[in-house]
């Protein structure tokens, strides 16, 4: 199928997109020196495909019609200065894993403890009415104060009216948890729908980080910052003293 999204980048110009490593748990994740944006959602919802669509590299993350395909935490460095992170999905269990936690412990640790995690793209399949497992997972993200936006995927598979109805029904179910509901987006990795808007989320976060770093940088002639100021603090998010 024609991948229309391989055109010029309007918001974040991704000149380089490089696979960095796969980690089975939080301890083996790379250092926290770069801002990260992670994809999470039910198995098969389209996380790896969306990462490829945003990066403009169709073969960067591995995609498969088999649910539960991504099993490790996969890190990709964009432009040498921020990362996209492809996480294993939830809601898929096989064999001995059937009775285990609803989603992998490594993912839970990553989402709760990674101090350089800027935002999570929480993916929901747009063609389905609200699924309990997704509602529960969004509740978990909310209770754990994980910053996220909602992304309704695979809009090419369904008509716009159904997408809107499913999105509205989902938002209605989670509305009581929020004063300000989370931002919502639609996307299709087949057509590139939503690419500019999602890159805009990253662009906005990166601009804020750069402004924060500039404000925190000592002016010429100031005394040097105390040793260890930007060292890993070991604190849990929310943590204003980001490590970059
Ligand atoms: P796991 O790694 O198993 O958790 O899945 P995932 O969420 O990473 O999904 P993946 O990107 O591997 O896609 C799963 C299937 O959905 C593949 O067959 C993709 O080609 C298909 N798919 C993903 N995104 C889209 C989309 O926007 N439109 C359509 N029509 N198919 C899609
Ligand atoms: Mg995947």
GROMACS .gro file of C-alpha atoms and ligand atoms in nm:
model
  277
    1UNK     CA    1   0.000   0.000   0.000
    2UNK     CA    2   0.119   0.353  -0.076
    3UNK     CA    3   0.280   0.505   0.229
    4UNK     CA    4   0.195   0.872   0.177
    5UNK     CA    5   0.370   0.973   0.501
    6UNK     CA    6   0.717   0.935   0.351
    7UNK     CA    7   0.709   1.297   0.240
    8UNK     CA    8   0.888   1.601   0.382
    9UNK     CA    9   0.863   1.661   0.757
   10UNK     CA   10   0.675   1.973   0.849
   11UNK     CA   11   0.733   1.992   1.223
   12UNK     CA   12   1.017   1.786   1.356
   13UNK     CA   13   1.267   1.718   1.082
   14UNK     CA   14   1.392   1.368   1.164
   15UNK     CA   15   1.720   1.350   0.979
   16UNK     CA   16   1.844   1.042   1.163
   17UNK     CA   17   1.655   0.757   1.332
   18UNK     CA   18   1.871   0.483   1.478
   19UNK     CA   19   1.790   0.168   1.674
   20UNK     CA   20   1.984   0.191   2.000
   21UNK     CA   21   1.907  -0.122   2.205
   22UNK     CA   22   1.643  -0.357   2.347
   23UNK     CA   23   1.605  -0.389   2.722
   24UNK     CA   24   1.431  -0.671   2.909
   25UNK     CA   25   1.395  -0.460   3.226
   26UNK     CA   26   1.445  -0.113   3.370
   27UNK     CA   27   1.798  -0.182   3.494
   28UNK     CA   28   1.921  -0.258   3.144
   29UNK     CA   29   1.762   0.049   2.982
   30UNK     CA   30   2.012   0.304   2.844
   31UNK     CA   31   2.109   0.607   3.052
   32UNK     CA   32   1.850   0.877   3.112
   33UNK     CA   33   2.038   1.149   2.926
   34UNK     CA   34   1.782   1.196   2.645
   35UNK     CA   35   1.413   1.290   2.659
   36UNK     CA   36   1.189   0.993   2.574
   37UNK     CA   37   0.846   0.949   2.417
   38UNK     CA   38   0.700   0.600   2.452
   39UNK     CA   39   0.425   0.404   2.278
   40UNK     CA   40   0.198   0.183   2.483
   41UNK     CA   41  -0.133   0.009   2.417
   42UNK     CA   42  -0.295  -0.327   2.367
   43UNK     CA   43  -0.101  -0.583   2.165
   44UNK     CA   44  -0.157  -0.530   1.793
   45UNK     CA   45  -0.298  -0.177   1.835
   46UNK     CA   46  -0.023  -0.043   1.608
   47UNK     CA   47   0.255   0.088   1.839
   48UNK     CA   48   0.552  -0.026   1.630
   49UNK     CA   49   0.382   0.087   1.309
   50UNK     CA   50   0.319   0.432   1.455
   51UNK     CA   51   0.683   0.461   1.562
   52UNK     CA   52   0.785   0.384   1.204
   53UNK     CA   53   0.534   0.628   1.061
   54UNK     CA   54   0.650   0.914   1.288
   55UNK     CA   55   1.019   0.846   1.227
   56UNK     CA   56   0.966   0.821   0.852
   57UNK     CA   57   1.143   0.482   0.847
   58UNK     CA   58   0.897   0.203   0.756
   59UNK     CA   59   1.132  -0.073   0.871
   60UNK     CA   60   1.277   0.075   1.190
   61UNK     CA   61   1.065  -0.115   1.446
   62UNK     CA   62   0.943  -0.463   1.367
   63UNK     CA   63   0.574  -0.492   1.286
   64UNK     CA   64   0.366  -0.810   1.284
   65UNK     CA   65   0.001  -0.916   1.259
   66UNK     CA   66   0.070  -1.156   1.549
   67UNK     CA   67  -0.030  -0.998   1.883
   68UNK     CA   68   0.243  -0.984   2.147
   69UNK     CA   69   0.517  -0.944   1.888
   70UNK     CA   70   0.721  -0.671   2.065
   71UNK     CA   71   0.850  -0.833   2.383
   72UNK     CA   72   1.131  -0.600   2.494
   73UNK     CA   73   1.161  -0.227   2.558
   74UNK     CA   74   1.310  -0.096   2.232
   75UNK     CA   75   1.494   0.235   2.215
   76UNK     CA   76   1.541   0.446   1.902
   77UNK     CA   77   1.743   0.769   1.893
   78UNK     CA   78   1.604   1.052   1.679
   79UNK     CA   79   1.834   1.325   1.551
   80UNK     CA   80   2.085   1.218   1.814
   81UNK     CA   81   1.895   1.405   2.084
   82UNK     CA   82   1.567   1.236   2.181
   83UNK     CA   83   1.428   0.885   2.184
   84UNK     CA   84   1.118   0.702   2.072
   85UNK     CA   85   1.050   0.394   2.284
   86UNK     CA   86   0.851   0.097   2.158
   87UNK     CA   87   0.698  -0.095   2.448
   88UNK     CA   88   0.546  -0.444   2.457
   89UNK     CA   89   0.167  -0.434   2.453
   90UNK     CA   90  -0.075  -0.543   2.723
   91UNK     CA   91  -0.376  -0.772   2.696
   92UNK     CA   92  -0.200  -1.059   2.530
   93UNK     CA   93  -0.131  -1.372   2.730
   94UNK     CA   94  -0.022  -1.713   2.620
   95UNK     CA   95   0.064  -2.038   2.795
   96UNK     CA   96   0.220  -1.983   3.138
   97UNK     CA   97   0.170  -1.607   3.112
   98UNK     CA   98  -0.207  -1.637   3.121
   99UNK     CA   99  -0.237  -1.582   3.493
  100UNK     CA  100   0.038  -1.326   3.518
  101UNK     CA  101  -0.008  -0.952   3.553
  102UNK     CA  102  -0.208  -0.782   3.282
  103UNK     CA  103   0.103  -0.631   3.142
  104UNK     CA  104   0.465  -0.692   3.180
  105UNK     CA  105   0.637  -0.579   3.497
  106UNK     CA  106   0.925  -0.421   3.308
  107UNK     CA  107   0.679  -0.190   3.132
  108UNK     CA  108   0.519  -0.093   3.461
  109UNK     CA  109   0.862  -0.011   3.609
  110UNK     CA  110   0.957   0.184   3.298
  111UNK     CA  111   0.638   0.392   3.301
  112UNK     CA  112   0.650   0.462   3.673
  113UNK     CA  113   1.020   0.520   3.728
  114UNK     CA  114   1.187   0.646   3.414
  115UNK     CA  115   1.270   1.008   3.499
  116UNK     CA  116   1.342   1.117   3.140
  117UNK     CA  117   1.004   0.994   3.012
  118UNK     CA  118   0.838   1.311   2.878
  119UNK     CA  119   0.515   1.172   2.746
  120UNK     CA  120   0.344   0.847   2.665
  121UNK     CA  121   0.136   0.792   2.354
  122UNK     CA  122  -0.141   0.566   2.484
  123UNK     CA  123  -0.284   0.390   2.178
  124UNK     CA  124  -0.647   0.281   2.146
  125UNK     CA  125  -0.795   0.108   1.842
  126UNK     CA  126  -1.038   0.355   1.685
  127UNK     CA  127  -1.254   0.085   1.529
  128UNK     CA  128  -1.366  -0.061   1.860
  129UNK     CA  129  -1.606   0.064   2.125
  130UNK     CA  130  -1.440   0.123   2.465
  131UNK     CA  131  -1.268  -0.195   2.586
  132UNK     CA  132  -1.247  -0.259   2.961
  133UNK     CA  133  -0.877  -0.338   2.943
  134UNK     CA  134  -0.799   0.000   2.783
  135UNK     CA  135  -1.016   0.188   3.032
  136UNK     CA  136  -0.839   0.005   3.317
  137UNK     CA  137  -0.499   0.082   3.171
  138UNK     CA  138  -0.575   0.453   3.127
  139UNK     CA  139  -0.694   0.449   3.490
  140UNK     CA  140  -0.359   0.298   3.589
  141UNK     CA  141  -0.165   0.566   3.398
  142UNK     CA  142  -0.376   0.835   3.562
  143UNK     CA  143  -0.335   0.699   3.916
  144UNK     CA  144   0.039   0.676   3.864
  145UNK     CA  145   0.065   1.031   3.728
  146UNK     CA  146   0.224   0.913   3.405
  147UNK     CA  147   0.199   1.199   3.149
  148UNK     CA  148   0.011   1.075   2.843
  149UNK     CA  149  -0.193   1.168   2.537
  150UNK     CA  150  -0.450   0.935   2.379
  151UNK     CA  151  -0.401   0.823   2.021
  152UNK     CA  152  -0.684   0.646   1.836
  153UNK     CA  153  -0.521   0.425   1.574
  154UNK     CA  154  -0.597   0.264   1.237
  155UNK     CA  155  -0.844   0.531   1.124
  156UNK     CA  156  -0.803   0.408   0.765
  157UNK     CA  157  -0.990   0.088   0.855
  158UNK     CA  158  -1.316   0.248   0.960
  159UNK     CA  159  -1.544   0.535   0.862
  160UNK     CA  160  -1.499   0.871   1.029
  161UNK     CA  161  -1.840   0.867   1.200
  162UNK     CA  162  -1.764   0.538   1.376
  163UNK     CA  163  -1.421   0.665   1.481
  164UNK     CA  164  -1.581   0.977   1.631
  165UNK     CA  165  -1.849   0.775   1.809
  166UNK     CA  166  -1.592   0.533   1.958
  167UNK     CA  167  -1.369   0.819   2.068
  168UNK     CA  168  -1.659   1.004   2.228
  169UNK     CA  169  -1.773   0.690   2.412
  170UNK     CA  170  -1.419   0.631   2.540
  171UNK     CA  171  -1.379   0.990   2.659
  172UNK     CA  172  -1.716   0.977   2.831
  173UNK     CA  173  -1.608   0.675   3.035
  174UNK     CA  174  -1.283   0.831   3.156
  175UNK     CA  175  -1.412   1.190   3.193
  176UNK     CA  176  -1.495   1.159   3.565
  177UNK     CA  177  -1.124   1.110   3.645
  178UNK     CA  178  -1.013   1.445   3.508
  179UNK     CA  179  -1.063   1.816   3.556
  180UNK     CA  180  -0.897   1.859   3.217
  181UNK     CA  181  -0.929   1.548   2.997
  182UNK     CA  182  -0.614   1.422   2.821
  183UNK     CA  183  -0.538   1.546   2.471
  184UNK     CA  184  -0.668   1.314   2.197
  185UNK     CA  185  -0.534   1.241   1.851
  186UNK     CA  186  -0.624   1.015   1.560
  187UNK     CA  187  -0.377   0.839   1.337
  188UNK     CA  188  -0.326   0.591   1.060
  189UNK     CA  189   0.016   0.445   1.000
  190UNK     CA  190  -0.102   0.342   0.654
  191UNK     CA  191  -0.192   0.692   0.534
  192UNK     CA  192   0.015   0.911   0.767
  193UNK     CA  193  -0.300   1.066   0.917
  194UNK     CA  194  -0.210   1.242   1.242
  195UNK     CA  195   0.165   1.253   1.183
  196UNK     CA  196   0.205   1.632   1.201
  197UNK     CA  197  -0.011   1.657   1.513
  198UNK     CA  198   0.180   1.384   1.701
  199UNK     CA  199   0.517   1.524   1.601
  200UNK     CA  200   0.378   1.855   1.728
  201UNK     CA  201   0.338   1.700   2.075
  202UNK     CA  202   0.706   1.605   2.068
  203UNK     CA  203   0.810   1.939   1.924
  204UNK     CA  204   0.626   2.124   2.199
  205UNK     CA  205   0.786   1.912   2.472
  206UNK     CA  206   1.134   1.946   2.321
  207UNK     CA  207   1.094   2.323   2.289
  208UNK     CA  208   0.992   2.345   2.657
  209UNK     CA  209   1.290   2.130   2.760
  210UNK     CA  210   1.531   2.343   2.562
  211UNK     CA  211   1.387   2.663   2.714
  212UNK     CA  212   1.412   2.508   3.062
  213UNK     CA  213   1.775   2.409   3.001
  214UNK     CA  214   1.858   2.756   2.871
  215UNK     CA  215   1.698   2.923   3.174
  216UNK     CA  216   1.890   2.692   3.407
  217UNK     CA  217   2.227   2.744   3.233
  218UNK     CA  218   2.456   2.979   3.426
  219UNK     CA  219   2.528   3.311   3.253
  220UNK     CA  220   2.889   3.372   3.149
  221UNK     CA  221   3.092   3.470   3.455
  222UNK     CA  222   2.853   3.304   3.706
  223UNK     CA  223   2.993   3.057   3.957
  224UNK     CA  224   2.987   2.697   3.826
  225UNK     CA  225   2.688   2.480   3.921
  226UNK     CA  226   2.741   2.259   4.226
  227UNK     CA  227   2.892   1.921   4.142
  228UNK     CA  228   2.633   1.655   4.071
  229UNK     CA  229   2.352   1.902   4.002
  230UNK     CA  230   2.241   1.715   3.693
  231UNK     CA  231   2.342   1.375   3.816
  232UNK     CA  232   2.076   1.103   3.835
  233UNK     CA  233   1.881   1.178   4.151
  234UNK     CA  234   1.708   0.843   4.195
  235UNK     CA  235   1.383   1.035   4.263
  236UNK     CA  236   1.053   0.924   4.121
  237UNK     CA  237   0.856   1.137   3.880
  238UNK     CA  238   0.721   1.404   3.892
  239UNK     CA  239   1.072   1.536   3.916
  240UNK     CA  240   1.143   1.894   3.817
  241UNK     CA  241   1.516   1.831   3.818
  242UNK     CA  242   1.530   1.641   3.492
  243UNK     CA  243   1.866   1.479   3.421
  244UNK     CA  244   1.937   1.665   3.097
  245LIG     P1  245   0.264  -0.575   1.951
  245LIG     O1  246   0.410  -0.549   1.929
  245LIG     O2  247   0.226  -0.717   1.921
  245LIG     O3  248   0.214  -0.528   2.084
  245LIG     O4  249   0.180  -0.492   1.838
  245LIG     P2  250   0.192  -0.340   1.795
  245LIG     O5  251   0.099  -0.260   1.878
  245LIG     O6  252   0.332  -0.295   1.789
  245LIG     O7  253   0.129  -0.344   1.649
  245LIG     P3  254   0.204  -0.345   1.509
  245LIG     O8  255   0.256  -0.209   1.478
  245LIG     O9  256   0.299  -0.458   1.502
  245LIG    O10  257   0.081  -0.368   1.411
  245LIG     C1  258  -0.005  -0.480   1.427
  245LIG     C2  259  -0.079  -0.503   1.295
  245LIG    O11  260  -0.165  -0.393   1.267
  245LIG     C3  261   0.015  -0.516   1.174
  245LIG    O12  262  -0.039  -0.613   1.088
  245LIG     C4  263   0.011  -0.378   1.111
  245LIG    O13  264   0.037  -0.378   0.973
  245LIG     C5  265  -0.133  -0.335   1.140
  245LIG     N1  266  -0.146  -0.190   1.151
  245LIG     C6  267  -0.077  -0.110   1.233
  245LIG     N2  268  -0.114   0.018   1.220
  245LIG     C7  269  -0.209   0.019   1.124
  245LIG     C8  270  -0.287   0.123   1.063
  245LIG    O14  271  -0.278   0.242   1.094
  245LIG     N3  272  -0.379   0.083   0.971
  245LIG     C9  273  -0.395  -0.048   0.934
  245LIG     N4  274  -0.489  -0.076   0.843
  245LIG     N5  275  -0.323  -0.147   0.988
  245LIG    C10  276  -0.232  -0.114   1.081
  246LIG    MG1  277   0.507  -0.390   1.845
   0.00000   0.00000   0.00000
